[in-house]
């Protein structure tokens, strides 16, 4: 079955329906919820919450950007170690082949 994109008007209708449901649940909890929930909802402000969430997102993005040079440096070191390991392995293989060729040549001369 193919993926179908929901039309914009349907998205808006669903978003409004969801928001209405959220408002009803919040209102119900504010009236009938446990004491801790009622107290929290009295102090909760959606705009302030959105601002704090955005601040947390920006802080996380800033920390990620600050960590990027270190991550790039670590990846470069890792690639260099891997390249060195492969070069050592190739050198050892060439030396083994050279040694066995030398041994074969000596054994034929005997």
PDB file of C-alpha atoms in Angstrom:
ATOM      1  CA  UNK A   1       0.000   0.000   0.000  1.00  0.00           C
ATOM      2  CA  UNK A   2       1.361   3.376  -0.975  1.00  0.00           C
ATOM      3  CA  UNK A   3       1.983   6.110   1.555  1.00  0.00           C
ATOM      4  CA  UNK A   4      -0.558   8.881   1.165  1.00  0.00           C
ATOM      5  CA  UNK A   5       0.123  12.422   2.294  1.00  0.00           C
ATOM      6  CA  UNK A   6      -2.619  13.824   4.486  1.00  0.00           C
ATOM      7  CA  UNK A   7      -4.118  16.969   2.918  1.00  0.00           C
ATOM      8  CA  UNK A   8      -3.387  20.255   4.682  1.00  0.00           C
ATOM      9  CA  UNK A   9      -7.050  20.876   5.639  1.00  0.00           C
ATOM     10  CA  UNK A  10      -7.251  17.386   7.156  1.00  0.00           C
ATOM     11  CA  UNK A  11      -4.058  18.013   9.127  1.00  0.00           C
ATOM     12  CA  UNK A  12      -5.519  21.258  10.458  1.00  0.00           C
ATOM     13  CA  UNK A  13      -8.788  19.536  11.371  1.00  0.00           C
ATOM     14  CA  UNK A  14      -6.963  16.748  13.211  1.00  0.00           C
ATOM     15  CA  UNK A  15      -4.708  19.250  14.966  1.00  0.00           C
ATOM     16  CA  UNK A  16      -7.754  21.248  16.141  1.00  0.00           C
ATOM     17  CA  UNK A  17      -9.483  18.065  17.280  1.00  0.00           C
ATOM     18  CA  UNK A  18      -6.378  16.983  19.196  1.00  0.00           C
ATOM     19  CA  UNK A  19      -5.996  20.427  20.767  1.00  0.00           C
ATOM     20  CA  UNK A  20      -9.662  20.380  21.836  1.00  0.00           C
ATOM     21  CA  UNK A  21      -9.142  16.983  23.452  1.00  0.00           C
ATOM     22  CA  UNK A  22      -5.977  18.176  25.206  1.00  0.00           C
ATOM     23  CA  UNK A  23      -7.839  21.230  26.529  1.00  0.00           C
ATOM     24  CA  UNK A  24     -10.643  19.025  27.836  1.00  0.00           C
ATOM     25  CA  UNK A  25      -8.216  16.677  29.578  1.00  0.00           C
ATOM     26  CA  UNK A  26      -6.305  19.599  31.099  1.00  0.00           C
ATOM     27  CA  UNK A  27      -9.534  21.169  32.332  1.00  0.00           C
ATOM     28  CA  UNK A  28     -10.684  17.858  33.802  1.00  0.00           C
ATOM     29  CA  UNK A  29      -7.362  17.340  35.576  1.00  0.00           C
ATOM     30  CA  UNK A  30      -7.386  20.901  36.876  1.00  0.00           C
ATOM     31  CA  UNK A  31     -10.804  20.260  38.452  1.00  0.00           C
ATOM     32  CA  UNK A  32     -10.744  16.574  39.406  1.00  0.00           C
ATOM     33  CA  UNK A  33      -7.117  15.473  39.306  1.00  0.00           C
ATOM     34  CA  UNK A  34      -4.888  14.519  42.210  1.00  0.00           C
ATOM     35  CA  UNK A  35      -3.741  17.420  44.424  1.00  0.00           C
ATOM     36  CA  UNK A  36      -0.210  17.405  42.987  1.00  0.00           C
ATOM     37  CA  UNK A  37      -1.563  17.637  39.436  1.00  0.00           C
ATOM     38  CA  UNK A  38      -3.985  20.426  40.331  1.00  0.00           C
ATOM     39  CA  UNK A  39      -1.190  22.388  42.010  1.00  0.00           C
ATOM     40  CA  UNK A  40       1.104  21.886  39.026  1.00  0.00           C
ATOM     41  CA  UNK A  41      -1.569  22.983  36.561  1.00  0.00           C
ATOM     42  CA  UNK A  42      -2.242  26.161  38.517  1.00  0.00           C
ATOM     43  CA  UNK A  43       1.385  27.201  38.020  1.00  0.00           C
ATOM     44  CA  UNK A  44       1.759  25.820  34.487  1.00  0.00           C
ATOM     45  CA  UNK A  45       1.750  28.274  31.613  1.00  0.00           C
ATOM     46  CA  UNK A  46       1.874  26.843  28.066  1.00  0.00           C
ATOM     47  CA  UNK A  47       3.744  29.791  26.550  1.00  0.00           C
ATOM     48  CA  UNK A  48       6.398  29.722  29.266  1.00  0.00           C
ATOM     49  CA  UNK A  49       6.680  25.964  28.822  1.00  0.00           C
ATOM     50  CA  UNK A  50       7.157  26.385  25.064  1.00  0.00           C
ATOM     51  CA  UNK A  51       9.820  29.059  25.649  1.00  0.00           C
ATOM     52  CA  UNK A  52      11.660  26.801  28.105  1.00  0.00           C
ATOM     53  CA  UNK A  53      11.448  23.857  25.704  1.00  0.00           C
ATOM     54  CA  UNK A  54      12.863  26.004  22.901  1.00  0.00           C
ATOM     55  CA  UNK A  55      15.646  27.215  25.213  1.00  0.00           C
ATOM     56  CA  UNK A  56      16.503  23.593  26.064  1.00  0.00           C
ATOM     57  CA  UNK A  57      16.520  22.693  22.363  1.00  0.00           C
ATOM     58  CA  UNK A  58      18.802  25.630  21.524  1.00  0.00           C
ATOM     59  CA  UNK A  59      21.124  24.783  24.421  1.00  0.00           C
ATOM     60  CA  UNK A  60      21.360  21.169  23.226  1.00  0.00           C
ATOM     61  CA  UNK A  61      22.085  22.346  19.666  1.00  0.00           C
ATOM     62  CA  UNK A  62      24.756  24.743  20.946  1.00  0.00           C
ATOM     63  CA  UNK A  63      26.389  21.992  23.023  1.00  0.00           C
ATOM     64  CA  UNK A  64      26.306  19.671  20.032  1.00  0.00           C
ATOM     65  CA  UNK A  65      27.935  22.338  17.864  1.00  0.00           C
ATOM     66  CA  UNK A  66      30.609  22.958  20.508  1.00  0.00           C
ATOM     67  CA  UNK A  67      31.330  19.221  20.726  1.00  0.00           C
ATOM     68  CA  UNK A  68      31.611  18.846  16.951  1.00  0.00           C
ATOM     69  CA  UNK A  69      35.306  19.834  16.603  1.00  0.00           C
ATOM     70  CA  UNK A  70      36.235  17.311  19.287  1.00  0.00           C
ATOM     71  CA  UNK A  71      34.175  14.632  17.579  1.00  0.00           C
ATOM     72  CA  UNK A  72      35.788  15.428  14.228  1.00  0.00           C
ATOM     73  CA  UNK A  73      39.231  15.279  15.818  1.00  0.00           C
ATOM     74  CA  UNK A  74      38.427  11.947  17.470  1.00  0.00           C
ATOM     75  CA  UNK A  75      37.147  10.532  14.180  1.00  0.00           C
ATOM     76  CA  UNK A  76      40.290  11.736  12.385  1.00  0.00           C
ATOM     77  CA  UNK A  77      42.458  10.054  15.035  1.00  0.00           C
ATOM     78  CA  UNK A  78      40.428   6.865  14.708  1.00  0.00           C
ATOM     79  CA  UNK A  79      40.811   6.878  10.921  1.00  0.00           C
ATOM     80  CA  UNK A  80      44.552   7.507  11.269  1.00  0.00           C
ATOM     81  CA  UNK A  81      44.912   4.582  13.703  1.00  0.00           C
ATOM     82  CA  UNK A  82      42.922   2.336  11.360  1.00  0.00           C
ATOM     83  CA  UNK A  83      45.030   3.426   8.379  1.00  0.00           C
ATOM     84  CA  UNK A  84      48.210   2.765  10.381  1.00  0.00           C
ATOM     85  CA  UNK A  85      46.931  -0.681  11.391  1.00  0.00           C
ATOM     86  CA  UNK A  86      46.139  -1.551   7.764  1.00  0.00           C
ATOM     87  CA  UNK A  87      49.539  -0.300   6.602  1.00  0.00           C
ATOM     88  CA  UNK A  88      51.274  -2.403   9.275  1.00  0.00           C
ATOM     89  CA  UNK A  89      49.256  -5.444   8.221  1.00  0.00           C
ATOM     90  CA  UNK A  90      50.112  -4.876   4.537  1.00  0.00           C
ATOM     91  CA  UNK A  91      53.799  -4.392   5.401  1.00  0.00           C
ATOM     92  CA  UNK A  92      53.833  -7.597   7.451  1.00  0.00           C
ATOM     93  CA  UNK A  93      52.173  -9.463   4.576  1.00  0.00           C
ATOM     94  CA  UNK A  94      54.761  -8.121   2.089  1.00  0.00           C
ATOM     95  CA  UNK A  95      57.589  -9.104   4.457  1.00  0.00           C
ATOM     96  CA  UNK A  96      56.167 -12.636   4.854  1.00  0.00           C
ATOM     97  CA  UNK A  97      55.941 -13.002   1.082  1.00  0.00           C
ATOM     98  CA  UNK A  98      59.469 -11.656   0.639  1.00  0.00           C
ATOM     99  CA  UNK A  99      60.782 -14.022   3.324  1.00  0.00           C
ATOM    100  CA  UNK A 100      59.061 -17.082   1.828  1.00  0.00           C
ATOM    101  CA  UNK A 101      60.315 -16.128  -1.652  1.00  0.00           C
ATOM    102  CA  UNK A 102      63.839 -15.807  -0.224  1.00  0.00           C
ATOM    103  CA  UNK A 103      63.499 -19.208   1.483  1.00  0.00           C
ATOM    104  CA  UNK A 104      62.246 -20.808  -1.747  1.00  0.00           C
ATOM    105  CA  UNK A 105      65.133 -19.295  -3.689  1.00  0.00           C
ATOM    106  CA  UNK A 106      67.665 -20.599  -1.141  1.00  0.00           C
ATOM    107  CA  UNK A 107      66.102 -24.058  -1.113  1.00  0.00           C
ATOM    108  CA  UNK A 108      66.275 -24.303  -4.915  1.00  0.00           C
ATOM    109  CA  UNK A 109      69.975 -23.421  -4.880  1.00  0.00           C
ATOM    110  CA  UNK A 110      70.834 -26.140  -2.384  1.00  0.00           C
TER     111      UNK A 110
END
